[in-house]
Tab-separated table of C-alpha atoms in Angstrom:
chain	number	residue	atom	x	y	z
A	425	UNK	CA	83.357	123.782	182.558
A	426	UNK	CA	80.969	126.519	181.564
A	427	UNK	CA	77.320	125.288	183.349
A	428	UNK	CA	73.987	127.156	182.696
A	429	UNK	CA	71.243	125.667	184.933
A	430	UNK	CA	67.541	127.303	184.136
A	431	UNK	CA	64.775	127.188	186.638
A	432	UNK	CA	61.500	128.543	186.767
A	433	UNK	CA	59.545	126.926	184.471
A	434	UNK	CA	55.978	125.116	184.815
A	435	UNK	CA	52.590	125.343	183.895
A	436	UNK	CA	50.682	128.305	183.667
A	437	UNK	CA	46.977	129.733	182.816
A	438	UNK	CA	46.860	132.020	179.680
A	439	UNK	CA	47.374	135.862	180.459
A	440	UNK	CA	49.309	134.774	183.437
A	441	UNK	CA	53.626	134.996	184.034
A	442	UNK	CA	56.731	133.260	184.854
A	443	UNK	CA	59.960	134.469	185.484
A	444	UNK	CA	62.865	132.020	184.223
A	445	UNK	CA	66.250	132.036	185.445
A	446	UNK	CA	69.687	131.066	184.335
A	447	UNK	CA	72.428	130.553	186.990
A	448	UNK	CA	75.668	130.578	185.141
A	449	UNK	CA	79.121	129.094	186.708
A	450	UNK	CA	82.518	127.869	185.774
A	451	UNK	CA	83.409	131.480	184.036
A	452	UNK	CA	86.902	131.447	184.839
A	453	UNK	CA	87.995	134.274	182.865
A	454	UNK	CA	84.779	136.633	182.937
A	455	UNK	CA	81.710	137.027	183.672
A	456	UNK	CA	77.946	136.849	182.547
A	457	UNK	CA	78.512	140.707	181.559
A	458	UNK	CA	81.130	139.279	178.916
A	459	UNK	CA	78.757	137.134	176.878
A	460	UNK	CA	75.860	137.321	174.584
A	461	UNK	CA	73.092	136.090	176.857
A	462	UNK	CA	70.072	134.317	175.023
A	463	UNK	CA	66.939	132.462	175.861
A	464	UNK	CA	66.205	130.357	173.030
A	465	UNK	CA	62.635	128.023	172.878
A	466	UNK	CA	61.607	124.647	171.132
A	467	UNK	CA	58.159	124.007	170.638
A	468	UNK	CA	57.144	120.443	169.299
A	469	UNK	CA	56.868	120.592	165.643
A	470	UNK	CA	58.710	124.051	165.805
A	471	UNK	CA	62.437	124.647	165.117
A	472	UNK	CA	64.041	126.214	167.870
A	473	UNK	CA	64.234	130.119	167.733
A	474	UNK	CA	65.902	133.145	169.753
A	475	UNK	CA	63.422	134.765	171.555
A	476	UNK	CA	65.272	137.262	173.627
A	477	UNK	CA	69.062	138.859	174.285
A	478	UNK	CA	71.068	140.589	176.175
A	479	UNK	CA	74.307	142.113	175.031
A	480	UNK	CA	77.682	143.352	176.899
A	481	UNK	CA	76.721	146.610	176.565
A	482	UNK	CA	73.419	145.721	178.134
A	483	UNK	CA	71.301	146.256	174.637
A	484	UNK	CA	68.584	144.000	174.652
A	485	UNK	CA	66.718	142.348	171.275
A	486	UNK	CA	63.491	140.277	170.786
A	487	UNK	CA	61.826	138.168	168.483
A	488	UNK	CA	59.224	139.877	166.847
A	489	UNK	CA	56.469	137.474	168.979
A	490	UNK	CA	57.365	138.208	172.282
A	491	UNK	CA	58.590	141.488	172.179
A	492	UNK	CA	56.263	143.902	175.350
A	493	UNK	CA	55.683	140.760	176.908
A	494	UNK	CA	58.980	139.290	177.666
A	495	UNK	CA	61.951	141.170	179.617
A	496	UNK	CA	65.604	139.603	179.480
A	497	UNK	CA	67.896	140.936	182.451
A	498	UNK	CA	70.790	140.065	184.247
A	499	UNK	CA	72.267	140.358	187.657
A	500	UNK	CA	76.050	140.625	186.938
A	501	UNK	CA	77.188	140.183	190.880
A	502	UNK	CA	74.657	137.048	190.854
A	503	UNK	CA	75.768	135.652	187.916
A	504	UNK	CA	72.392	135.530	186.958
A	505	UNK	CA	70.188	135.774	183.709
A	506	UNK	CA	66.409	136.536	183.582
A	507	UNK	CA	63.543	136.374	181.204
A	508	UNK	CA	60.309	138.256	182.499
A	509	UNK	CA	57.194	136.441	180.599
A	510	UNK	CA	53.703	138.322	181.020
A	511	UNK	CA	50.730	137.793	178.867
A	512	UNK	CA	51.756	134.539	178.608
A	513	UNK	CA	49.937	132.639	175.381
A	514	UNK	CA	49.482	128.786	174.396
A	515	UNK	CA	51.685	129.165	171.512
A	516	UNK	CA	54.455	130.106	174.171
A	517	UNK	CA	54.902	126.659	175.477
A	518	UNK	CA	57.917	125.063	174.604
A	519	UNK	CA	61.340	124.069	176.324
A	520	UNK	CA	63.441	127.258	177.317
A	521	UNK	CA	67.224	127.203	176.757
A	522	UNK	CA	69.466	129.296	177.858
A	523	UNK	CA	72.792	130.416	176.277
A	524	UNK	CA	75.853	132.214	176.955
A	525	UNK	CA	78.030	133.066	173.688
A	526	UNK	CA	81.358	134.390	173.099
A	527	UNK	CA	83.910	132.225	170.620
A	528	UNK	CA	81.210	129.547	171.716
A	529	UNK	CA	77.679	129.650	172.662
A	530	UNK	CA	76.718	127.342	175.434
A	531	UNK	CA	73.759	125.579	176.754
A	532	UNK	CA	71.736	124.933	179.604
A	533	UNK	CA	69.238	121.957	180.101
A	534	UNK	CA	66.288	123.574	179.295
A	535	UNK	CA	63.395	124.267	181.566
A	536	UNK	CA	59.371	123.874	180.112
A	537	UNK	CA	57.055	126.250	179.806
A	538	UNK	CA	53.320	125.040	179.613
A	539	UNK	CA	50.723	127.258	178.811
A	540	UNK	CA	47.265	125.964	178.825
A	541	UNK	CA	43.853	126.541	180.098
């Protein structure tokens, strides 16, 4: 019942940004603020990897690769989940998930990322 849709995604020029989005529904009993919020990525010939989260308490982590270039938010009234990308680089590109994670983590459908010159 729990849907994650992400949006936001397309090609992009290195040094440039893109701003991804997550709309969550079906949270019957709570809300985005309840959940660990993650955007994961998949790059071909790569495993796929956190790269950013957001905690109930609003702390926010990184992978070591993205962290001052990429900003995860939410909008708690919007039911909405962010991830900021600046500086964008080729090794960026990949297919970005979102998840939402309590007892179980969730997925969305993905949304790619291109980065190339």
């Amino acid at each position: 019942q729990v849907q994650l849709v992400e949006s936001g995604g397309g090609l992009v020029q290195p040094g440039g940004s893109l701003r991804l989005s997550c709309a969550a529904s079906g949270f019957r009993f709570s809300r985005v603020s309840s959940y660990v919020m993650s955007w994961y990525r998949q790059a071909p010939g790569k495993e796929r990897e956190s790269v950013a989260v957001i905690n109930p308490d609003g702390n926010t982590n990184y992978a070591d690769s993205v962290k001052g270039r990429f900003t995860i938010s939410r909008d708690n009234a919007k039911n909405t989940v962010y991830l900021q990308m600046n500086s964008l680089k080729p090794e960026d590109t990949a297919v970005y998930y979102c998840t939402a994670a309590a007892v179980t983590r969730y997925w969305g459908q993905g949304t790619q990322v291109t980065v190339s010159s």
